[in-house]
Amino acid sequence: MQIVFEEFEDAFALASHEWKKKGRILKVILYGSYARGNWIDEPHTAKGYKSDYDLLIIVTDKRLTDRVKY
Protein backbone atom coordinates (compact mmCIF):
# COMPACT_ATOMS: atom_id res chain seq x y z
CA MET A 1 0.00 0.00 0.00
CA GLN A 2 2.89 2.34 0.63
CA ILE A 3 3.54 2.64 -3.10
CA VAL A 4 0.01 3.95 -3.70
CA PHE A 5 0.46 6.71 -1.13
CA GLU A 6 3.97 7.59 -2.35
CA GLU A 7 2.88 7.85 -5.98
CA PHE A 8 -0.11 9.98 -4.98
CA GLU A 9 2.10 12.33 -2.97
CA ASP A 10 4.65 12.60 -5.78
CA ALA A 11 1.96 13.39 -8.34
CA PHE A 12 0.59 16.28 -6.31
CA ALA A 13 3.79 17.66 -4.81
CA LEU A 14 4.34 19.82 -7.88
CA ALA A 15 0.67 20.65 -8.45
CA SER A 16 -0.14 24.18 -9.52
CA HIS A 17 -3.76 24.27 -8.32
CA GLU A 18 -4.54 24.55 -4.63
CA TRP A 19 -7.23 21.85 -4.76
CA LYS A 20 -4.63 19.44 -6.14
CA LYS A 21 -2.11 20.31 -3.43
CA LYS A 22 -4.73 19.58 -0.79
CA GLY A 23 -5.66 16.24 -2.37
CA ARG A 24 -5.52 13.27 -0.01
CA ILE A 25 -6.34 9.59 -0.02
CA LEU A 26 -9.11 8.93 2.49
CA LYS A 27 -9.52 5.19 2.10
CA VAL A 28 -8.20 2.25 0.10
CA ILE A 29 -10.57 -0.69 -0.36
CA LEU A 30 -9.44 -4.09 -1.61
CA TYR A 31 -12.18 -6.02 -3.38
CA GLY A 32 -12.39 -8.94 -5.78
CA SER A 33 -10.63 -12.29 -5.58
CA TYR A 34 -7.86 -11.18 -3.17
CA ALA A 35 -10.44 -9.72 -0.77
CA ARG A 36 -12.50 -12.91 -0.94
CA GLY A 37 -9.43 -15.10 -0.50
CA ASN A 38 -9.90 -17.07 -3.72
CA TRP A 39 -7.23 -15.50 -5.93
CA ILE A 40 -5.35 -17.53 -8.52
CA ASP A 41 -1.57 -17.58 -8.77
CA GLU A 42 -0.66 -20.07 -11.49
CA PRO A 43 1.83 -18.35 -13.81
CA HIS A 44 3.65 -21.67 -14.32
CA THR A 45 0.62 -23.42 -15.91
CA ALA A 46 -0.38 -23.54 -19.58
CA LYS A 47 -2.87 -20.70 -19.07
CA GLY A 48 -0.37 -18.71 -17.03
CA TYR A 49 -3.09 -16.94 -15.07
CA LYS A 50 -2.49 -14.70 -12.09
CA SER A 51 -5.18 -12.65 -10.36
CA ASP A 52 -4.76 -8.90 -10.22
CA TYR A 53 -5.49 -6.59 -7.31
CA ASP A 54 -8.78 -4.71 -7.42
CA LEU A 55 -8.52 -1.43 -5.52
CA LEU A 56 -11.03 1.32 -4.91
CA ILE A 57 -9.29 4.50 -3.78
CA ILE A 58 -11.38 7.22 -2.12
CA VAL A 59 -9.94 10.75 -2.40
CA THR A 60 -10.85 14.15 -0.99
CA ASP A 61 -11.86 15.81 -4.24
CA LYS A 62 -13.86 14.32 -7.10
CA ARG A 63 -11.67 16.14 -9.63
CA LEU A 64 -8.78 13.89 -8.59
CA THR A 65 -10.56 10.91 -10.12
CA ASP A 66 -10.30 12.28 -13.66
CA ARG A 67 -6.93 11.34 -15.15
CA VAL A 68 -7.08 14.21 -17.62
CA LYS A 69 -7.18 16.75 -14.80
CA TYR A 70 -3.99 15.66 -13.11
Tab-separated table of C-alpha atoms in Angstrom:
chain	number	residue	atom	x	y	z
A	1	MET	CA	0.000	0.000	0.000
A	2	GLN	CA	2.889	2.339	0.629
A	3	ILE	CA	3.540	2.636	-3.102
A	4	VAL	CA	0.006	3.953	-3.699
A	5	PHE	CA	0.462	6.712	-1.130
A	6	GLU	CA	3.970	7.586	-2.351
A	7	GLU	CA	2.882	7.851	-5.975
A	8	PHE	CA	-0.106	9.979	-4.984
A	9	GLU	CA	2.095	12.333	-2.965
A	10	ASP	CA	4.654	12.599	-5.776
A	11	ALA	CA	1.961	13.389	-8.339
A	12	PHE	CA	0.587	16.276	-6.312
A	13	ALA	CA	3.793	17.662	-4.807
A	14	LEU	CA	4.344	19.825	-7.878
A	15	ALA	CA	0.672	20.646	-8.448
A	16	SER	CA	-0.139	24.182	-9.522
A	17	HIS	CA	-3.763	24.267	-8.321
A	18	GLU	CA	-4.536	24.553	-4.626
A	19	TRP	CA	-7.230	21.846	-4.764
A	20	LYS	CA	-4.629	19.439	-6.141
A	21	LYS	CA	-2.113	20.314	-3.435
A	22	LYS	CA	-4.728	19.577	-0.794
A	23	GLY	CA	-5.662	16.243	-2.373
A	24	ARG	CA	-5.516	13.270	-0.010
A	25	ILE	CA	-6.344	9.588	-0.019
A	26	LEU	CA	-9.107	8.927	2.490
A	27	LYS	CA	-9.522	5.194	2.104
A	28	VAL	CA	-8.203	2.249	0.097
A	29	ILE	CA	-10.571	-0.695	-0.356
A	30	LEU	CA	-9.436	-4.086	-1.605
A	31	TYR	CA	-12.179	-6.022	-3.381
A	32	GLY	CA	-12.393	-8.940	-5.780
A	33	SER	CA	-10.631	-12.287	-5.576
A	34	TYR	CA	-7.865	-11.180	-3.174
A	35	ALA	CA	-10.435	-9.724	-0.769
A	36	ARG	CA	-12.502	-12.909	-0.943
A	37	GLY	CA	-9.433	-15.100	-0.500
A	38	ASN	CA	-9.896	-17.074	-3.724
A	39	TRP	CA	-7.227	-15.495	-5.928
A	40	ILE	CA	-5.346	-17.533	-8.524
A	41	ASP	CA	-1.566	-17.584	-8.771
A	42	GLU	CA	-0.658	-20.069	-11.495
A	43	PRO	CA	1.835	-18.351	-13.814
A	44	HIS	CA	3.645	-21.666	-14.323
A	45	THR	CA	0.617	-23.418	-15.908
A	46	ALA	CA	-0.384	-23.539	-19.580
A	47	LYS	CA	-2.875	-20.703	-19.066
A	48	GLY	CA	-0.371	-18.711	-17.034
A	49	TYR	CA	-3.095	-16.942	-15.072
A	50	LYS	CA	-2.488	-14.704	-12.093
A	51	SER	CA	-5.184	-12.650	-10.364
A	52	ASP	CA	-4.762	-8.902	-10.217
A	53	TYR	CA	-5.488	-6.590	-7.310
A	54	ASP	CA	-8.779	-4.708	-7.425
A	55	LEU	CA	-8.515	-1.432	-5.519
A	56	LEU	CA	-11.030	1.317	-4.906
A	57	ILE	CA	-9.293	4.496	-3.780
A	58	ILE	CA	-11.381	7.218	-2.124
A	59	VAL	CA	-9.941	10.747	-2.401
A	60	THR	CA	-10.847	14.149	-0.988
A	61	ASP	CA	-11.857	15.811	-4.243
A	62	LYS	CA	-13.863	14.317	-7.100
A	63	ARG	CA	-11.673	16.137	-9.625
A	64	LEU	CA	-8.775	13.892	-8.588
A	65	THR	CA	-10.563	10.912	-10.122
A	66	ASP	CA	-10.304	12.283	-13.655
A	67	ARG	CA	-6.930	11.337	-15.149
A	68	VAL	CA	-7.080	14.205	-17.617
A	69	LYS	CA	-7.182	16.751	-14.802
A	70	TYR	CA	-3.991	15.660	-13.105
